[in-house]
Amino acid sequence: TTAAADAWLGVNEFSNEDGGALLRRVIDNAGRSKAYINGIAATAAQLRELGDLLVDIHGQHAHQSLLKTDAQRVLLDSQAGLQDDARAVAAAYKTWRALARRREEFETNARNVLLERERLEWQVGELEKLAVKPGEWSEITNEHSRLSHAASLIEGAQEALAAISESDSPMLSQLSALNQKIGRLVDLDEALKPVLEALEPARIQLQEAVSALNDYLSRVELDPARLRQVESRLEAIHSTARKFRTAPDDLPQAFESLSGQLQQLADASDLDALRAQEEKLKAGYMSAARKLSKARAKAAEALSAAVTTGMQELSMVGGRFEVALQTCEAAAYGLEQVEFTVAAHAGTMLRPLAKVASGGELARIALAISVITSSASATPTLIFDEVDSGIGGGVAEVVGRLLKRLGQDCQVLCVTHLPQVASQANQHFQVSKHSSGGKTVSRIDPLDAKIRIEEIARMLGGVEITATTRKHARELLAL
C-alpha cells in the first residue's frame, strides 16, 4: 500500500495489524454483490475510493487519473519536485481568502457595528452617570422607609417611653414597687424568692429599653430635604432598571457587562487595518504563485518534449504532446490550470487528453507519460488495456520494453494479445473461458515456465504450435 492508502484505511477504520489491504467483491448467483476491505464489509463507493489510491487503469473506457486535470497538475508538480511549493501556495491562498472573507463580513456589517457601538456608548454613559454602587439599592430603600415613616416612628417611640417610665403610673415604677413588696414578703416566706428572682430581670430589661428608646429618639428626626433626595435617587435607579430590563440590584453588573462589550468593539480591527493586512497576504500569495508558475512552465516544457519523443517510438509518428498552462483567476492551486493535450498524428490539432478517440492511442500515450513520470507516481499498481491496439512488429517490442522498464518502479499489469509485449513480463496469467453445465466460466490461471513458452508460441503461430514457433517463443522470452 501507499502512505495515502494507509491513511485512508486508518480514517475509515479498515486497518489491520499486519498492514496492507485486501479488497474483495463477492457476486452471488442472483447478481447481488458484497464488498469487503480487510474482511470488513464496505460500500462500493469505499471500494472504489481506496482502489483509486492503489491502482491506476490505462485503457479504453477506464476512468484513469491521467484524464483528470487535478491529477495532471499533481503529476506535473510531482515530476518537477514542486510539491512543497504547491502546498505553500495553497496555504497562502487559504490564509489570504480567510482574511478577505472577514473583511467582506466587516464591510457588510459595518453599519450594524456602528449602530451597536452607538447603542452601547449611550447605555454605558447612562449607567456611568447614575453610578449605582453594589448594595446601594438595599441601603437606600431602608433609608427611604425610615425617613418616610419618621413621624410615626417618633410618635411610637415616645408613647413606648412614656408607658415605661414617664406616665402617671409608669410600668417601670410599678415593677419597682412590686419588687420591693415581694422582697419584704420573702423575709416572711422563702417560698416567694423565685418570684422575686423572676421579676428582677424584667425590671432591668425595662431600664435597658428606656435607655434604647432615649438613644433612638435622639437620632431620629424629621428631614424632609433628605427624604426628597432619597426619593429622587430611588426613582432614578428604578427608572433606569426598567429601561435596561433588569433588577435595580443588578445595575452595577449590567454596567460592567456593557462596558466590556463596548471595549471589545473598540479593540476590534478597523476596516482600514483589515484591508492593509489583506493586501499584504495577497501580495505574499501572488509572489509564491508566480514563482510556482515559472517553475511549472519550465517543467511543462520538459515533460512535453519527453512524452513527444516517447510517442514517436510508439507508432505515433508526427504526434505531439503538450502540457498546456491556461491562466486563471487566483486559486488554491495557483494562477493556471494544467491540462495535458495531444495530437496523435502529424497534421492533427492538439486536443485534451481526455478527448482522444482511440483507446489504443490513449493507452500508449498514458504508457509514455507513466514511464517518464514513474518515479513521481504515488500509485503502486498500473493496469494497461489495449496498449497494443493497432500496432505490431518492432513497435510492439518497444511497448513491451517500456512496460518492463516501468515495472522496475511499480507493479504493472497488462492485458495483451501480442507476443512481443507478453514476452517482456516476469509473470504470466492466462485468461480463458469454458462452457460448463450450460454456463460460461471465466478462469485466470498462473503459467509456469513451460506453459509460458507454449502460450507465447500459440500467440505467434496460431492453433498448431511447431518447433519453430516454440524456438521463437524461447528467443522472445530470453530477450
Short mmCIF file of C-alpha atoms in Angstrom, two decimals:
data_model
loop_
_atom_site.label_atom_id
_atom_site.label_comp_id
_atom_site.label_asym_id
_atom_site.label_seq_id
_atom_site.Cartn_x
_atom_site.Cartn_y
_atom_site.Cartn_z
CA THR A 1 0.00 0.00 0.00
CA THR A 2 0.92 3.68 -0.10
CA ALA A 3 1.04 6.28 2.66
CA ALA A 4 -2.17 7.79 1.27
CA ALA A 5 -3.89 4.39 1.25
CA ASP A 6 -2.71 3.62 4.80
CA ALA A 7 -4.06 6.97 5.96
CA TRP A 8 -7.39 6.27 4.23
CA LEU A 9 -7.61 2.84 5.87
CA GLY A 10 -6.97 4.38 9.28
CA VAL A 11 -9.52 7.17 8.90
CA ASN A 12 -12.21 4.76 7.65
CA GLU A 13 -11.36 2.07 10.25
CA PHE A 14 -10.28 -0.66 7.83
CA SER A 15 -6.68 -1.06 9.08
CA ASN A 16 -5.37 -4.43 10.19
CA GLU A 17 -2.43 -5.37 12.39
CA ASP A 18 -0.46 -6.93 9.52
CA GLY A 19 -0.69 -3.84 7.33
CA GLY A 20 -1.62 -3.96 3.66
CA ALA A 21 -5.06 -4.03 2.12
CA LEU A 22 -7.20 -6.91 0.82
CA LEU A 23 -10.07 -5.77 -1.41
CA ARG A 24 -12.72 -8.37 -2.17
CA ARG A 25 -16.01 -8.29 -4.04
CA VAL A 26 -18.39 -11.26 -3.98
CA ILE A 27 -21.18 -11.62 -6.57
CA ASP A 28 -23.81 -14.30 -5.88
CA ASN A 29 -25.87 -16.22 -8.44
CA ALA A 30 -28.63 -13.62 -8.28
CA GLY A 31 -26.20 -10.90 -9.30
CA ARG A 32 -26.08 -9.24 -5.90
CA SER A 33 -22.63 -8.12 -4.81
CA LYS A 34 -20.93 -7.50 -1.48
CA ALA A 35 -17.69 -5.62 -0.97
CA TYR A 36 -15.06 -6.19 1.72
CA ILE A 37 -11.88 -4.38 2.75
CA ASN A 38 -9.58 -6.40 5.01
CA GLY A 39 -12.52 -8.67 5.80
CA ILE A 40 -14.80 -5.80 6.86
CA ALA A 41 -17.98 -5.05 4.91
CA ALA A 42 -17.62 -1.92 2.79
CA THR A 43 -19.68 0.05 0.32
CA ALA A 44 -18.97 0.05 -3.41
CA ALA A 45 -18.03 3.72 -3.12
CA GLN A 46 -15.45 2.93 -0.42
CA LEU A 47 -14.03 0.10 -2.51
CA ARG A 48 -13.70 2.43 -5.49
CA GLU A 49 -12.19 5.25 -3.39
CA LEU A 50 -9.48 3.01 -1.94
CA GLY A 51 -8.92 1.37 -5.32
CA ASP A 52 -8.12 4.75 -6.86
CA LEU A 53 -5.27 5.11 -4.35
CA LEU A 54 -3.86 1.68 -5.19
CA VAL A 55 -4.48 1.08 -8.90
CA ASP A 56 -4.40 3.31 -11.98
CA ILE A 57 -6.11 1.81 -15.05
CA HIS A 58 -5.00 2.87 -18.53
CA GLY A 59 -7.34 1.72 -21.25
CA GLN A 60 -10.48 2.42 -23.21
CA HIS A 61 -13.48 3.50 -21.10
CA ALA A 62 -11.38 3.44 -17.91
CA HIS A 63 -11.71 6.41 -15.57
CA GLN A 64 -7.98 6.75 -15.10
CA SER A 65 -6.42 9.55 -13.14
CA LEU A 66 -4.46 10.86 -16.13
CA LEU A 67 -7.69 12.17 -17.65
CA LYS A 68 -8.42 14.42 -14.66
CA THR A 69 -6.91 17.90 -14.76
CA ASP A 70 -6.35 17.92 -11.00
CA ALA A 71 -4.33 14.70 -11.27
CA GLN A 72 -2.42 16.11 -14.24
CA ARG A 73 -1.42 19.15 -12.20
CA VAL A 74 -0.33 16.99 -9.27
CA LEU A 75 1.67 14.75 -11.63
CA LEU A 76 3.44 17.74 -13.20
CA ASP A 77 4.29 19.16 -9.76
CA SER A 78 5.49 15.77 -8.52
CA GLN A 79 7.64 15.18 -11.61
CA ALA A 80 9.30 18.59 -11.14
CA GLY A 81 9.62 18.31 -7.34
CA LEU A 82 7.25 21.22 -6.77
CA GLN A 83 5.03 19.62 -4.12
CA ASP A 84 6.31 21.84 -1.29
CA ASP A 85 5.91 24.97 -3.43
CA ALA A 86 2.34 23.94 -4.33
CA ARG A 87 1.50 23.33 -0.67
CA ALA A 88 2.93 26.74 0.27
CA VAL A 89 0.78 28.41 -2.40
CA ALA A 90 -2.33 26.57 -1.14
CA ALA A 91 -1.61 27.61 2.46
CA ALA A 92 -1.03 31.25 1.44
CA TYR A 93 -4.27 31.24 -0.55
CA LYS A 94 -6.24 29.82 2.36
CA THR A 95 -4.90 32.45 4.78
CA TRP A 96 -5.48 35.30 2.33
CA ARG A 97 -9.05 34.27 1.44
CA ALA A 98 -9.97 33.73 5.11
CA LEU A 99 -8.99 37.32 5.89
CA ALA A 100 -10.74 38.54 2.73
CA ARG A 101 -13.97 36.88 3.90
CA ARG A 102 -13.53 38.50 7.31
CA ARG A 103 -13.06 41.90 5.66
CA GLU A 104 -16.15 41.37 3.49
CA GLU A 105 -18.19 40.44 6.55
CA PHE A 106 -16.86 43.52 8.33
CA GLU A 107 -17.91 45.72 5.41
CA THR A 108 -21.34 44.11 5.27
CA ASN A 109 -21.83 44.53 8.99
CA ALA A 110 -20.09 47.91 9.32
CA ARG A 111 -23.39 49.79 9.63
CA ASN A 112 -24.68 47.33 12.21
CA VAL A 113 -21.40 47.57 14.12
CA LEU A 114 -21.64 51.37 14.15
CA LEU A 115 -25.22 51.25 15.43
CA GLU A 116 -24.26 48.71 18.08
CA ARG A 117 -21.34 50.86 19.22
CA GLU A 118 -23.60 53.93 19.48
CA ARG A 119 -26.16 51.95 21.47
CA LEU A 120 -23.52 50.65 23.87
CA GLU A 121 -21.94 54.08 24.30
CA TRP A 122 -25.34 55.55 25.24
CA GLN A 123 -26.11 52.72 27.68
CA VAL A 124 -22.69 52.83 29.32
CA GLY A 125 -22.95 56.63 29.57
CA GLU A 126 -26.34 56.38 31.27
CA LEU A 127 -25.10 53.87 33.82
CA GLU A 128 -21.83 55.70 34.34
CA LYS A 129 -23.71 58.94 35.09
CA LEU A 130 -26.05 57.15 37.52
CA ALA A 131 -23.08 55.37 39.17
CA VAL A 132 -25.04 52.81 41.18
CA LYS A 133 -22.79 51.11 43.73
CA PRO A 134 -23.10 47.43 44.66
CA GLY A 135 -25.59 47.08 47.54
CA GLU A 136 -26.78 50.68 47.22
CA TRP A 137 -30.36 49.75 46.32
CA SER A 138 -30.84 47.82 49.54
CA GLU A 139 -29.31 50.61 51.64
CA ILE A 140 -31.34 53.40 50.08
CA THR A 141 -34.66 51.54 50.26
CA ASN A 142 -34.08 51.04 54.01
CA GLU A 143 -33.25 54.73 54.43
CA HIS A 144 -36.35 55.74 52.50
CA SER A 145 -38.54 53.55 54.65
CA ARG A 146 -37.07 55.15 57.77
CA LEU A 147 -37.37 58.74 56.53
CA SER A 148 -40.87 58.36 55.11
CA HIS A 149 -42.16 56.96 58.41
CA ALA A 150 -40.14 59.23 60.71
CA ALA A 151 -43.22 60.93 62.32
CA SER A 152 -44.85 57.59 63.07
CA LEU A 153 -41.59 56.19 64.41
CA ILE A 154 -41.00 59.18 66.71
CA GLU A 155 -44.58 59.12 67.99
CA GLY A 156 -44.49 55.39 68.63
CA ALA A 157 -41.13 55.54 70.40
CA GLN A 158 -42.32 58.42 72.62
CA GLU A 159 -45.50 56.54 73.54
CA ALA A 160 -43.47 53.49 74.48
CA LEU A 161 -41.08 55.58 76.57
CA ALA A 162 -43.97 57.30 78.37
CA ALA A 163 -45.67 53.99 79.14
CA ILE A 164 -42.50 52.55 80.59
CA SER A 165 -41.13 55.49 82.57
CA GLU A 166 -42.92 58.84 82.15
CA SER A 167 -46.70 58.35 82.60
CA ASP A 168 -48.68 58.88 85.78
CA SER A 169 -48.32 55.22 86.54
CA PRO A 170 -45.32 54.02 84.52
CA MET A 171 -44.56 50.33 84.12
CA LEU A 172 -41.04 50.65 85.50
CA SER A 173 -42.25 52.36 88.72
CA GLN A 174 -44.97 49.76 89.18
CA LEU A 175 -42.48 46.93 88.68
CA SER A 176 -40.00 48.51 91.12
CA ALA A 177 -42.72 48.91 93.78
CA LEU A 178 -43.80 45.32 93.20
CA ASN A 179 -40.22 44.11 93.59
CA GLN A 180 -39.92 45.94 96.94
CA LYS A 181 -43.19 44.45 98.20
CA ILE A 182 -42.23 40.90 97.20
CA GLY A 183 -38.81 41.46 98.78
CA ARG A 184 -40.45 42.18 102.13
CA LEU A 185 -42.67 39.13 101.76
CA VAL A 186 -39.64 36.93 101.07
CA ASP A 187 -38.42 37.82 104.57
CA LEU A 188 -41.60 36.21 105.84
CA ASP A 189 -41.63 33.20 103.46
CA GLU A 190 -38.64 31.97 101.43
CA ALA A 191 -41.03 30.22 99.04
CA LEU A 192 -41.63 33.59 97.28
CA LYS A 193 -37.94 34.03 96.46
CA PRO A 194 -38.30 32.54 92.91
CA VAL A 195 -40.94 35.16 92.15
CA LEU A 196 -38.56 37.92 93.17
CA GLU A 197 -35.78 36.39 91.07
CA ALA A 198 -38.07 36.35 88.02
CA LEU A 199 -39.22 39.96 88.43
CA GLU A 200 -35.77 41.50 88.89
CA PRO A 201 -34.51 40.71 85.29
CA ALA A 202 -37.75 42.16 83.92
CA ARG A 203 -37.06 45.42 85.76
CA ILE A 204 -33.52 45.54 84.41
CA GLN A 205 -34.71 44.90 80.82
CA LEU A 206 -37.27 47.70 81.12
CA GLN A 207 -34.50 50.06 82.22
CA GLU A 208 -32.43 48.99 79.16
CA ALA A 209 -35.48 49.57 76.93
CA VAL A 210 -35.80 53.10 78.34
CA SER A 211 -32.14 53.78 77.56
CA ALA A 212 -32.51 52.41 73.97
CA LEU A 213 -35.64 54.48 73.32
CA ASN A 214 -33.96 57.65 74.52
CA ASP A 215 -30.98 56.94 72.26
CA TYR A 216 -33.25 56.24 69.25
CA LEU A 217 -35.25 59.45 69.79
CA SER A 218 -32.04 61.45 69.99
CA ARG A 219 -31.05 60.23 66.49
CA VAL A 220 -34.36 60.14 64.63
CA GLU A 221 -35.61 63.41 63.29
CA LEU A 222 -37.91 64.65 60.58
CA ASP A 223 -35.74 65.51 57.49
CA PRO A 224 -37.97 66.37 54.50
CA ALA A 225 -34.99 67.57 52.41
CA ARG A 226 -33.13 64.27 52.79
CA LEU A 227 -36.35 62.37 52.13
CA ARG A 228 -36.75 64.21 48.82
CA GLN A 229 -33.15 63.38 47.88
CA VAL A 230 -33.64 59.71 48.66
CA GLU A 231 -36.93 59.54 46.76
CA SER A 232 -35.30 61.17 43.73
CA ARG A 233 -32.43 58.66 43.84
CA LEU A 234 -34.84 55.75 44.17
CA GLU A 235 -36.85 56.94 41.19
CA ALA A 236 -33.72 57.38 39.05
CA ILE A 237 -32.45 53.90 39.86
CA HIS A 238 -35.84 52.27 39.40
CA SER A 239 -36.48 54.06 36.09
CA THR A 240 -33.08 53.06 34.72
CA ALA A 241 -33.59 49.46 35.79
CA ARG A 242 -36.89 49.34 33.88
CA LYS A 243 -35.20 50.86 30.84
CA PHE A 244 -32.48 48.21 30.91
CA ARG A 245 -34.97 45.45 31.75
CA THR A 246 -33.10 44.34 34.84
CA ALA A 247 -33.48 44.43 38.61
CA PRO A 248 -32.23 47.59 40.38
CA ASP A 249 -29.74 45.48 42.36
CA ASP A 250 -28.26 44.20 39.04
CA LEU A 251 -27.43 47.61 37.54
CA PRO A 252 -23.75 47.52 38.65
CA GLN A 253 -23.29 44.14 36.90
CA ALA A 254 -25.06 45.47 33.80
CA PHE A 255 -22.62 48.39 33.72
CA GLU A 256 -19.63 46.02 33.86
CA SER A 257 -21.05 43.77 31.11
CA LEU A 258 -21.93 46.59 28.71
CA SER A 259 -18.58 48.29 29.30
CA GLY A 260 -16.84 45.05 28.37
CA GLN A 261 -18.85 44.73 25.14
CA LEU A 262 -18.03 48.32 24.20
CA GLN A 263 -14.34 47.70 24.85
CA GLN A 264 -14.40 44.63 22.60
CA LEU A 265 -15.80 46.71 19.76
CA ALA A 266 -13.19 49.38 20.40
CA ASP A 267 -10.42 46.76 20.35
CA ALA A 268 -11.66 45.11 17.13
CA SER A 269 -9.59 45.70 13.99
CA ASP A 270 -10.97 48.55 11.94
CA LEU A 271 -11.68 48.26 8.24
CA ASP A 272 -8.52 50.05 7.14
CA ALA A 273 -6.34 47.68 9.16
CA LEU A 274 -8.14 44.66 7.70
CA ARG A 275 -7.68 45.94 4.16
CA ALA A 276 -3.98 46.57 4.73
CA GLN A 277 -3.48 43.07 6.13
CA GLU A 278 -5.46 41.55 3.26
CA GLU A 279 -3.26 43.31 0.69
CA LYS A 280 -0.17 42.06 2.48
CA LEU A 281 -1.40 38.46 2.44
CA LYS A 282 -2.48 38.75 -1.20
CA ALA A 283 0.97 40.02 -2.16
CA GLY A 284 2.54 37.05 -0.37
CA TYR A 285 0.27 34.63 -2.21
CA MET A 286 0.90 36.25 -5.61
CA SER A 287 4.66 36.13 -5.09
CA ALA A 288 4.57 32.41 -4.23
CA ALA A 289 2.09 31.65 -7.04
CA ARG A 290 4.17 33.46 -9.70
CA LYS A 291 7.26 31.57 -8.59
CA LEU A 292 5.31 28.30 -8.91
CA SER A 293 4.02 29.35 -12.35
CA LYS A 294 7.56 29.90 -13.66
CA ALA A 295 8.67 26.51 -12.35
CA ARG A 296 5.61 24.82 -13.85
CA ALA A 297 6.24 26.42 -17.25
CA LYS A 298 9.78 25.04 -17.26
CA ALA A 299 8.61 21.60 -16.10
CA ALA A 300 5.77 21.57 -18.66
CA GLU A 301 8.21 22.23 -21.49
CA ALA A 302 10.49 19.39 -20.40
CA LEU A 303 7.63 16.90 -19.91
CA SER A 304 6.07 17.86 -23.25
CA ALA A 305 9.33 17.19 -25.10
CA ALA A 306 9.97 13.89 -23.32
CA VAL A 307 6.47 12.47 -23.95
CA THR A 308 6.51 13.66 -27.58
CA THR A 309 9.76 11.74 -28.10
CA GLY A 310 8.22 8.67 -26.49
CA MET A 311 5.20 8.87 -28.81
CA GLN A 312 7.44 8.60 -31.89
CA GLU A 313 8.72 5.25 -30.63
CA LEU A 314 5.15 4.03 -30.12
CA SER A 315 3.94 4.20 -33.75
CA MET A 316 2.59 7.72 -33.34
CA VAL A 317 4.99 9.40 -35.77
CA GLY A 318 4.43 13.14 -36.00
CA GLY A 319 2.35 13.11 -32.85
CA ARG A 320 2.79 15.82 -30.26
CA PHE A 321 2.20 16.09 -26.55
CA GLU A 322 1.95 19.42 -24.81
CA VAL A 323 1.28 20.41 -21.23
CA ALA A 324 -0.97 23.44 -21.59
CA LEU A 325 -0.90 26.05 -18.84
CA GLN A 326 -4.02 28.20 -19.03
CA THR A 327 -4.03 31.36 -16.91
CA CYS A 328 -6.94 31.51 -14.50
CA GLU A 329 -8.08 33.50 -11.51
CA ALA A 330 -6.14 33.06 -8.30
CA ALA A 331 -6.92 29.68 -6.74
CA ALA A 332 -5.54 27.35 -4.11
CA TYR A 333 -3.56 25.50 -6.80
CA GLY A 334 -2.06 28.67 -8.30
CA LEU A 335 -2.59 31.00 -11.23
CA GLU A 336 -3.00 28.42 -14.01
CA GLN A 337 -4.96 25.34 -14.97
CA VAL A 338 -2.79 22.41 -16.05
CA GLU A 339 -4.11 20.28 -18.91
CA PHE A 340 -2.43 17.52 -20.92
CA THR A 341 -3.12 17.94 -24.66
CA VAL A 342 -2.14 15.65 -27.52
CA ALA A 343 -2.13 15.42 -31.30
CA ALA A 344 -1.91 11.69 -32.01
CA HIS A 345 -0.60 12.11 -35.57
CA ALA A 346 1.01 14.70 -37.80
CA GLY A 347 -1.39 17.34 -39.07
CA THR A 348 -3.94 16.91 -36.28
CA MET A 349 -4.86 19.57 -33.75
CA LEU A 350 -3.86 19.41 -30.12
CA ARG A 351 -6.82 18.24 -28.05
CA PRO A 352 -7.28 17.50 -24.35
CA LEU A 353 -6.02 14.03 -23.45
CA ALA A 354 -9.50 13.08 -22.21
CA LYS A 355 -10.89 13.58 -25.74
CA VAL A 356 -8.52 11.22 -27.57
CA ALA A 357 -10.84 8.95 -29.56
CA SER A 358 -8.77 5.78 -29.82
CA GLY A 359 -8.45 3.65 -26.74
CA GLY A 360 -5.19 2.21 -28.03
CA GLU A 361 -3.71 5.65 -28.66
CA LEU A 362 -4.76 6.78 -25.23
CA ALA A 363 -3.18 3.73 -23.64
CA ARG A 364 0.12 4.26 -25.49
CA ILE A 365 0.24 7.96 -24.58
CA ALA A 366 -0.52 7.03 -20.98
CA LEU A 367 2.31 4.48 -21.17
CA ALA A 368 4.76 7.12 -22.37
CA ILE A 369 3.68 9.51 -19.61
CA SER A 370 3.79 6.78 -16.98
CA VAL A 371 7.30 5.65 -17.94
CA ILE A 372 8.65 9.20 -17.85
CA THR A 373 6.93 10.11 -14.57
CA SER A 374 7.08 6.69 -12.89
CA SER A 375 9.41 7.86 -10.14
CA ALA A 376 6.92 10.60 -9.19
CA SER A 377 3.77 8.46 -9.30
CA ALA A 378 2.05 7.75 -5.98
CA THR A 379 0.07 4.79 -7.37
CA PRO A 380 1.77 1.43 -6.74
CA THR A 381 -0.10 -0.55 -9.41
CA LEU A 382 -0.73 0.35 -13.07
CA ILE A 383 -3.04 -1.63 -15.38
CA PHE A 384 -2.79 -1.26 -19.18
CA ASP A 385 -5.52 -2.49 -21.51
CA GLU A 386 -5.46 -2.20 -25.35
CA VAL A 387 -1.95 -0.77 -25.15
CA ASP A 388 -1.10 -2.91 -28.20
CA SER A 389 -4.14 -1.93 -30.26
CA GLY A 390 -3.23 -1.14 -33.88
CA ILE A 391 0.49 -1.88 -33.57
CA GLY A 392 2.76 -4.82 -34.21
CA GLY A 393 6.31 -5.82 -35.04
CA GLY A 394 9.05 -3.54 -33.75
CA VAL A 395 6.65 -1.05 -32.16
CA ALA A 396 5.06 -3.83 -30.14
CA GLU A 397 8.51 -4.82 -28.91
CA VAL A 398 9.18 -1.19 -27.89
CA VAL A 399 5.90 -1.15 -25.96
CA GLY A 400 6.88 -4.34 -24.19
CA ARG A 401 10.27 -2.95 -23.21
CA LEU A 402 8.70 0.27 -21.93
CA LEU A 403 6.30 -1.73 -19.79
CA LYS A 404 9.19 -3.78 -18.45
CA ARG A 405 11.11 -0.61 -17.61
CA LEU A 406 8.05 0.81 -15.90
CA GLY A 407 7.76 -2.39 -13.86
CA GLN A 408 11.07 -1.58 -12.16
CA ASP A 409 9.37 1.25 -10.21
CA CYS A 410 5.89 -0.16 -9.66
CA GLN A 411 3.67 -3.18 -10.30
CA VAL A 412 2.43 -3.32 -13.91
CA LEU A 413 -0.44 -5.49 -15.15
CA CYS A 414 -1.03 -5.62 -18.90
CA VAL A 415 -3.78 -7.30 -20.93
CA THR A 416 -2.27 -8.07 -24.33
CA HIS A 417 -2.64 -10.25 -27.44
CA LEU A 418 0.85 -9.56 -28.77
CA PRO A 419 3.70 -11.97 -28.03
CA GLN A 420 6.24 -9.13 -28.30
CA VAL A 421 4.54 -7.43 -25.35
CA ALA A 422 3.70 -10.53 -23.34
CA SER A 423 7.23 -11.91 -23.55
CA GLN A 424 8.64 -8.94 -21.58
CA ALA A 425 6.73 -9.83 -18.40
CA ASN A 426 8.14 -11.59 -15.34
CA GLN A 427 4.89 -13.40 -14.54
CA HIS A 428 2.11 -14.59 -16.84
CA PHE A 429 -1.55 -15.43 -16.33
CA GLN A 430 -3.85 -16.97 -18.90
CA VAL A 431 -7.43 -15.69 -19.10
CA SER A 432 -9.81 -18.21 -20.68
CA LYS A 433 -13.49 -19.07 -20.95
CA HIS A 434 -15.05 -22.53 -20.79
CA SER A 435 -18.56 -23.92 -21.00
CA SER A 436 -19.62 -25.97 -18.01
CA GLY A 437 -23.14 -27.23 -17.39
CA GLY A 438 -24.57 -24.83 -19.91
CA LYS A 439 -22.81 -21.88 -18.30
CA THR A 440 -19.74 -19.92 -19.37
CA VAL A 441 -16.99 -19.88 -16.76
CA SER A 442 -14.04 -17.48 -16.87
CA ARG A 443 -10.70 -18.64 -15.48
CA ILE A 444 -7.40 -16.97 -14.65
CA ASP A 445 -4.51 -19.41 -14.34
CA PRO A 446 -0.86 -18.66 -13.49
CA LEU A 447 1.59 -20.11 -16.02
CA ASP A 448 4.82 -21.93 -15.21
CA ALA A 449 7.95 -21.66 -17.39
CA LYS A 450 6.95 -24.50 -19.74
CA ILE A 451 3.39 -23.28 -20.28
CA ARG A 452 4.66 -19.73 -20.81
CA ILE A 453 6.62 -20.95 -23.83
CA GLU A 454 3.54 -22.75 -25.15
CA GLU A 455 1.33 -19.69 -24.78
CA ILE A 456 3.83 -17.32 -26.41
CA ALA A 457 4.23 -19.86 -29.23
CA ARG A 458 0.45 -20.06 -29.62
CA MET A 459 0.25 -16.28 -29.84
CA LEU A 460 2.98 -16.38 -32.51
CA GLY A 461 1.76 -19.27 -34.62
CA GLY A 462 -1.93 -19.85 -34.08
CA VAL A 463 -3.65 -23.15 -33.25
CA GLU A 464 -0.86 -25.52 -34.38
CA ILE A 465 2.37 -24.95 -32.48
CA THR A 466 5.56 -26.01 -34.28
CA ALA A 467 9.14 -26.38 -33.18
CA THR A 468 9.91 -23.14 -34.99
CA THR A 469 7.29 -21.16 -33.10
CA ARG A 470 8.49 -22.69 -29.82
CA LYS A 471 12.05 -21.66 -30.67
CA HIS A 472 10.87 -18.15 -31.48
CA ALA A 473 8.93 -18.04 -28.21
CA ARG A 474 12.07 -19.05 -26.27
CA GLU A 475 14.03 -16.32 -28.03
CA LEU A 476 11.42 -13.70 -27.15
CA LEU A 477 11.33 -14.78 -23.52
CA ALA A 478 15.14 -14.70 -23.37
CA LEU A 479 15.32 -11.06 -24.53
#
